[in-house]
Coordinates of C-alpha atoms in Angstrom, one line a residue:
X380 CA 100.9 118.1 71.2
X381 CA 97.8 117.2 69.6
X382 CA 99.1 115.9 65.7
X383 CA 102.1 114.0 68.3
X384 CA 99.1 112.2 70.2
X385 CA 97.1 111.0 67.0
X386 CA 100.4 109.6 65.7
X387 CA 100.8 108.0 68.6
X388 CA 97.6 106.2 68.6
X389 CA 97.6 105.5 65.4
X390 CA 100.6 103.8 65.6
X391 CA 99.2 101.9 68.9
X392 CA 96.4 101.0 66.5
X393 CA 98.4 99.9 63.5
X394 CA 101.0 97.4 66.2
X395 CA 97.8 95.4 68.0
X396 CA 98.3 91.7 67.7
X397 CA 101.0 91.2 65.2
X398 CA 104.1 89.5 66.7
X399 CA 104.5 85.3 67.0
X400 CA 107.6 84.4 69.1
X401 CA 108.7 81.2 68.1
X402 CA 110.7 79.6 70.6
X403 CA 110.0 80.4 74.3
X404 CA 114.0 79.0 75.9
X405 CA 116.1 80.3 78.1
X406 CA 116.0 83.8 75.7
X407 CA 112.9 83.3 73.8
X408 CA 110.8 83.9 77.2
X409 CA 112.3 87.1 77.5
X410 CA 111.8 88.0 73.9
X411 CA 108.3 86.9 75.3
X412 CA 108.1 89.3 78.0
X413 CA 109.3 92.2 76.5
X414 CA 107.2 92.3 73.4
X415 CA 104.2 91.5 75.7
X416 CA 105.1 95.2 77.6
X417 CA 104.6 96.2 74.3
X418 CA 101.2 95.1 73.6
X419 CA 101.8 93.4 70.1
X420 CA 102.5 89.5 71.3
X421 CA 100.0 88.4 69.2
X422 CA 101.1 84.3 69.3
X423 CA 103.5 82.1 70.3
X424 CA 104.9 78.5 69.1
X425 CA 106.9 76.5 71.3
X426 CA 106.8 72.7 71.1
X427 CA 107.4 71.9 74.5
X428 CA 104.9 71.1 76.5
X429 CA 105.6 72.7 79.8
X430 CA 106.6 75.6 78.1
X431 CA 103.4 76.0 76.2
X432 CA 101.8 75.8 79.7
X433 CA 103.9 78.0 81.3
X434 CA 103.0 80.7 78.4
X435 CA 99.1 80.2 78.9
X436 CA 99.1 80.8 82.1
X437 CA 101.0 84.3 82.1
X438 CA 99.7 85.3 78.9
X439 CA 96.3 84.0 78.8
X440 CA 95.3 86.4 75.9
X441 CA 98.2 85.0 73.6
X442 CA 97.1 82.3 70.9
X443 CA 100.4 79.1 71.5
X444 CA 100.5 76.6 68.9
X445 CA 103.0 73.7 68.8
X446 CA 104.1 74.3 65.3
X447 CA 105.5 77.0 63.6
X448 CA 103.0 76.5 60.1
X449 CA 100.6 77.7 62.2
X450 CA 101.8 80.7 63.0
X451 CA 102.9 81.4 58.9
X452 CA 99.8 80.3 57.6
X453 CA 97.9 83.0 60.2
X454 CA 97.1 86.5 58.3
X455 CA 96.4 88.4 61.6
X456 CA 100.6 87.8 62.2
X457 CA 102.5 90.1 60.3
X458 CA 105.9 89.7 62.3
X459 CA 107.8 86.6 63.6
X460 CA 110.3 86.6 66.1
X461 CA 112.7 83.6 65.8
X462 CA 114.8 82.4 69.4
X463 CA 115.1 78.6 68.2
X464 CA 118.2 76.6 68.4
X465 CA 120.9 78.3 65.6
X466 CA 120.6 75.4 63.4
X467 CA 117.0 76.3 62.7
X468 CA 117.5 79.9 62.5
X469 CA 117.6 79.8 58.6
X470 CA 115.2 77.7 57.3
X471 CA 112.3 79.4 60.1
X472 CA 113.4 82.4 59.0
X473 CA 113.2 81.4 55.3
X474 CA 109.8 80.3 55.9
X475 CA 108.7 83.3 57.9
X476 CA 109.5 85.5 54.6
X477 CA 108.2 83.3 52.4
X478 CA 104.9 84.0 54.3
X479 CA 105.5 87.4 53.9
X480 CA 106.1 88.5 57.5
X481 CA 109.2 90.5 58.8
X482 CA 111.5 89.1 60.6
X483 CA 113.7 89.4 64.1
X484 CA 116.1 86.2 64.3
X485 CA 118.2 86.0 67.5
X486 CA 122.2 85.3 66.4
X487 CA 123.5 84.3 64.5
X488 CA 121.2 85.2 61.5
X489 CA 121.7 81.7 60.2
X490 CA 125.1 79.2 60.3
X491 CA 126.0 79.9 56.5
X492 CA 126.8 83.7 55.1
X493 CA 125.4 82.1 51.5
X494 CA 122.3 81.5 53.1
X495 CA 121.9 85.1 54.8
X496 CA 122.8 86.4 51.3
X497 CA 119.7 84.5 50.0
X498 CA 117.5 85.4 53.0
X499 CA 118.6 89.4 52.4
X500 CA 117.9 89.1 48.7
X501 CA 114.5 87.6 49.6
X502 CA 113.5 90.1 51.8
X503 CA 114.8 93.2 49.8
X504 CA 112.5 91.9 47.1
X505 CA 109.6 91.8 49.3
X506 CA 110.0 94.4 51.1
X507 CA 110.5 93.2 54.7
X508 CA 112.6 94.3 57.8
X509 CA 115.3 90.9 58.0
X510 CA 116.6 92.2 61.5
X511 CA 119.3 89.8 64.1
X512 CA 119.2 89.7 67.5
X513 CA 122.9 91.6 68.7
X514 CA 121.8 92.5 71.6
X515 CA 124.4 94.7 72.6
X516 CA 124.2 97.6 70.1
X517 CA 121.2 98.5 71.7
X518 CA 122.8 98.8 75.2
X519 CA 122.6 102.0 76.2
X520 CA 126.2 102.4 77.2
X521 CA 127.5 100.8 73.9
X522 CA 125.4 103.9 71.8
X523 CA 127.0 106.3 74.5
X524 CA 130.7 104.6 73.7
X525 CA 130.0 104.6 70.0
X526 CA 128.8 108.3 70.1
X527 CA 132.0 108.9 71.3
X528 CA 134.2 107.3 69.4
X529 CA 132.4 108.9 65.5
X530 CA 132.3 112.3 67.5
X531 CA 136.2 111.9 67.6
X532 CA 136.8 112.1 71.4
X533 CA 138.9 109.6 71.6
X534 CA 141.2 110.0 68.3
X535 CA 142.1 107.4 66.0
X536 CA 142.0 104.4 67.3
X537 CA 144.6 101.8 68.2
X538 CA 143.1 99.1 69.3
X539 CA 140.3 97.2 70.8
X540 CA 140.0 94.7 72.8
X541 CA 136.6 91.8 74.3
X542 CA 136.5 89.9 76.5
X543 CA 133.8 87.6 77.5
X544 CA 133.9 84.8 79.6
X545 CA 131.8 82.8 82.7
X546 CA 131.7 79.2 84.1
X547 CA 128.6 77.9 82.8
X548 CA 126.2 78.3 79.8
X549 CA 128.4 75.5 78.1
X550 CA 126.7 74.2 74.8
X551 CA 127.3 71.3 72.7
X552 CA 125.7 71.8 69.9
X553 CA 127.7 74.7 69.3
X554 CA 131.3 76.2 70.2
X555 CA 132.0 79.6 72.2
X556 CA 132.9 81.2 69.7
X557 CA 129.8 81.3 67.7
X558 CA 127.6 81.4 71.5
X559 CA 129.1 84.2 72.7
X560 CA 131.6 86.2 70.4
X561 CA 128.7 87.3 67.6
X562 CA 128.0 90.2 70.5
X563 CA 131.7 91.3 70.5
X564 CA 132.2 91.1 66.8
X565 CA 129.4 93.1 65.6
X566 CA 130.4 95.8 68.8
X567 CA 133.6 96.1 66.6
X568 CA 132.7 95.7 63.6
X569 CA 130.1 99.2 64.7
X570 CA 133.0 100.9 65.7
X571 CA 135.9 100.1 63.1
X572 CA 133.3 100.8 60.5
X573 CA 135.0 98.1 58.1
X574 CA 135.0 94.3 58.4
X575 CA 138.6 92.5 59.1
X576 CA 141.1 92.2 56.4
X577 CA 142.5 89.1 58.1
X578 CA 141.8 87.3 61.2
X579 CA 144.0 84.7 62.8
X580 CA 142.1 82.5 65.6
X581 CA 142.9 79.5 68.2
X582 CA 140.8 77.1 70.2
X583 CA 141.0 74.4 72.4
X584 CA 138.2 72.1 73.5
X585 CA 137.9 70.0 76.4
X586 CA 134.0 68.5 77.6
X587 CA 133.4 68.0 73.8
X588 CA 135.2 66.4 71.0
X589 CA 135.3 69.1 68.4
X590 CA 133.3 71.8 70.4
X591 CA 136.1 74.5 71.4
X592 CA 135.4 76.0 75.1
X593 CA 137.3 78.7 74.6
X594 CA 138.7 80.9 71.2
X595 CA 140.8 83.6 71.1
X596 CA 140.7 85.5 67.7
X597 CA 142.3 88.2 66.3
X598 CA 141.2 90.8 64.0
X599 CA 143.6 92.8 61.8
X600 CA 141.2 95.8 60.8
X601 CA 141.4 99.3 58.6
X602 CA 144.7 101.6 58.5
X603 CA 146.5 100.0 61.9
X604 CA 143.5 99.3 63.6
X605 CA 143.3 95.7 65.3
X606 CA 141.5 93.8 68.0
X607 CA 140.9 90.6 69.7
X608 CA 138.1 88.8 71.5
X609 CA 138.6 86.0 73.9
X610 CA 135.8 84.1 74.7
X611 CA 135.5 81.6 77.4
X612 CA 132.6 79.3 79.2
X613 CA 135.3 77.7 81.6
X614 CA 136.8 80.8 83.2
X615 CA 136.6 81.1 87.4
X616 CA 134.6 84.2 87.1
X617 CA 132.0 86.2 85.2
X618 CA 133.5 89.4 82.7
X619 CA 132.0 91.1 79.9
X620 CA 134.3 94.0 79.4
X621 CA 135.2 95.8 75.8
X622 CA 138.0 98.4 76.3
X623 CA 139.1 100.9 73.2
X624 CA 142.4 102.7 72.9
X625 CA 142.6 105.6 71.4
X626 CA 145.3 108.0 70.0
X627 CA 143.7 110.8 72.7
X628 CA 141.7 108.7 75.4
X629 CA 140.6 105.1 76.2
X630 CA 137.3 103.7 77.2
X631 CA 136.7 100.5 79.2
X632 CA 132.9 99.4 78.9
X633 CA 132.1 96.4 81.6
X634 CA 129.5 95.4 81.7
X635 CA 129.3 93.1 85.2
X636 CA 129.5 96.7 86.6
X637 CA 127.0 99.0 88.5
X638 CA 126.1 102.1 86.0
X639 CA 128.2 104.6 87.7
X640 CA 131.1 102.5 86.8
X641 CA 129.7 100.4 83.4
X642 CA 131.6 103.0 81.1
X643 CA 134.5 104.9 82.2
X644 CA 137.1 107.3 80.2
X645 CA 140.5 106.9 80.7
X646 CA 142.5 110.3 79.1
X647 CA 146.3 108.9 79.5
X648 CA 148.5 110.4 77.3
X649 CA 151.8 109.7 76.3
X650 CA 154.2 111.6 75.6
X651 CA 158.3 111.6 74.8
X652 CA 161.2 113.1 76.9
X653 CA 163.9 113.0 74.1
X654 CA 163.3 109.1 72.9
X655 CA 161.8 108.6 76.6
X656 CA 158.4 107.1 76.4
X657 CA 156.7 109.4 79.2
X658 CA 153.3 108.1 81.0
X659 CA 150.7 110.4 82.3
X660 CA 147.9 108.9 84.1
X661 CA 144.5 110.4 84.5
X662 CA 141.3 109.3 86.8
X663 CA 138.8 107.1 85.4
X664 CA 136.2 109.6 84.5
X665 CA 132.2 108.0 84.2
X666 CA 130.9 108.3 81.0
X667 CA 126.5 109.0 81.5
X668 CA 124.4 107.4 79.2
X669 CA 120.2 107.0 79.7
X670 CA 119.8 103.6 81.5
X671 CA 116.9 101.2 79.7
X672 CA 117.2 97.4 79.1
X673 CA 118.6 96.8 75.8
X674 CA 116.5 94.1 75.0
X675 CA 113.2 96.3 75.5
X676 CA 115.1 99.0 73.2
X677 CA 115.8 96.1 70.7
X678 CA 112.5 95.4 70.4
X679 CA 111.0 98.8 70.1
X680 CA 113.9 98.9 67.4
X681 CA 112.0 96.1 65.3
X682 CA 108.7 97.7 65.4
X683 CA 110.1 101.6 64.6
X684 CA 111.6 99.4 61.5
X685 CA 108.7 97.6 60.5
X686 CA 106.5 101.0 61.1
X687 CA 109.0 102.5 59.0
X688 CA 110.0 104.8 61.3
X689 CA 114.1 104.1 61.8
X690 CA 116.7 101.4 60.5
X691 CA 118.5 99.2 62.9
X692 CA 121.7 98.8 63.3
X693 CA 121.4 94.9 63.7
X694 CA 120.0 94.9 60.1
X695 CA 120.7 91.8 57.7
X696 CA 123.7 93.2 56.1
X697 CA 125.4 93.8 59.4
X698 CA 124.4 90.0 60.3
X699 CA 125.9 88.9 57.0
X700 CA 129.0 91.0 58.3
X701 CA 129.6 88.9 61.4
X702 CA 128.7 85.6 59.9
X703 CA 131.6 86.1 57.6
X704 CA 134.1 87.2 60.7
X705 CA 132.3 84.1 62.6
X706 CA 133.1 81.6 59.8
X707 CA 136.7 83.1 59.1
X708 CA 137.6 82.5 62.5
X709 CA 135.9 78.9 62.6
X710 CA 138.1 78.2 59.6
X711 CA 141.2 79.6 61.0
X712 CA 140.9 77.6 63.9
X713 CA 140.2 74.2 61.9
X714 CA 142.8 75.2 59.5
X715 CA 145.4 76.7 61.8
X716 CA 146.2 79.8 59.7
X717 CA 145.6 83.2 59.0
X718 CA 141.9 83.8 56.7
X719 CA 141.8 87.1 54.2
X720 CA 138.6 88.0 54.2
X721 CA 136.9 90.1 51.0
X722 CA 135.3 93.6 52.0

């Protein structure tokens, strides 16, 4: 319709030439790429100087600077995407706000939940979207698992378990746990509704003193909900699954697979013959769910949120959530006990 069109346009209009990506790695370039398609990369900063090069020549119309005061100081930026090593996340992202421009950090929101309290409470007070990078509640399949599960199609639910693991991608700058288990925390954390009362977590390190290559942690939730995610960068093969048990049904969500088999429902029941646990099996059954890249749907999410239009779920209280499961498991692995954790 006409009125549909105009708003359309208008919100075109209102998006030209606003977003600096600072950072153009490994993920920054696709952070790159996809708010390009967008038509709203504005600028980049990278201080490499390949990288700058490479950027120039795909995206000639894009201004690249080396340093990131240039692209706060610019008024025609009014949005900063941050894909930096973690241990700049917060101060960039403190600096970003301080400029007055919203902001999309890639996780973790910072390496300190005090800090992410301050840079909430800073952009609260002036007004900005503070927005993290979990990638994976924007998958497609995760939205058509969650829908499920608060639609009640699965019953209460038992238990849930994550696994993600590969040979490669190993840091050392910072452990698996905080690389890869943000994504499967803030997956559960969507669908428990509630942060952990208590989590209990082990690691083991072996290229690097003091940097664990794999951690297994486990999460002791609301009513007798629990789950745990083991995360690995020295495993023999590549898996990304999530797989929730419910009272009624299960769900497996893995991700390595084609679509047809990315999200399946299991309906096994249980029953009793007398005190007989009794077993009934059922066929995997597909789940369907819209196919579109999630990081191209979590970067239409930061602009719908800066245009006012919806609230993501990867907002900066749901970052400050995972930090504080992130840093309760680092202590309990350091410590070698059980952390409470406050609601």
């Amino acid at each position: 319709s006409t009125p549909m069109l105009l708003l359309r346009m208008r919100r075109a209009n209102k998006r030209m030439a606003r977003i600096a990506v600072i950072g153009v790695g490994y993920w920054g370039r696709n952070l790159v790429r996809n708010f390009s398609a967008l038509g709203v990369l504005a600028s980049v900063c990278e201080p490499d100087g390949k990288s700058r090069a490479m950027v120039r020549e795909k995206y000639p119309d894009v201004a690249v600077f080396e340093q990131p005061e240039a692209v706060f100081s610019d008024l025609k930026i009014d949005s900063v995407v941050i894909a930096t090593p973690a241990e700049m996340h917060g101060a960039l992202a403190r600096q970003a706000l301080d400029a007055g421009k919203h902001v999309f950090v890639e996780k973790p929101l910072c390496l300190d939940v005090a800090e992410a309290e301050t840079l909430k409470r800073l952009a609260d007070e002036k007004g900005l979207v503070l927005m993290v990078g979990h990638l994976l509640l924007y998958h497609p399949a995760f939205r058509a698992l969650l829908e499920s599960v608060k639609s009640g199609g699965l019953g209460e639910l038992r238990y849930i378990y994550s696994n993600r693991l590969s040979l490669g991608k190993i840091r050392r700058e910072e452990n698996a746990l905080w690389s890869f288990a943000p994504h499967d925390i803030s997956m559960i954390l969507q669908l428990a509704g509630t942060i952990p009362r208590r989590v209990t977590a082990t690691g083991a390190h072996y290229l690097t003193d003091g940097v664990a290559d794999t951690t297994l942690s486990h999460l002791v939730l609301g009513g007798n909900l629990q789950a745990h995610i083991y995360v690995s960068w020295l495993h023999p093969f590549k898996e990304q699954k999530l797989v929730v048990v419910g009272e009624q049904a299960m769900i497996v969500f893995d991700d390595t697979k084609e679509a047809a088999e990315k999200l399946l429902l299991y309906r096994h029941r249980v029953g009793w013959d007398g005190a007989i646990p009794i077993v009934s099996k059922a066929a995997p059954e597909p789940i369907a769910f819209s196919e579109s890249e999630p990081l191209r749907n979590e970067c239409q999410a930061f602009l719908d949120a800066i245009d006012g239009i919806s609230h993501p779920p990867s907002d900066a209280a749901e970052g400050i959530r995972v930090l504080k499961v992130l840093e309760a498991c680092q202590r309990s692995i350091l410590q070698g006990t059980a952390i409470d954790l406050e609601a």
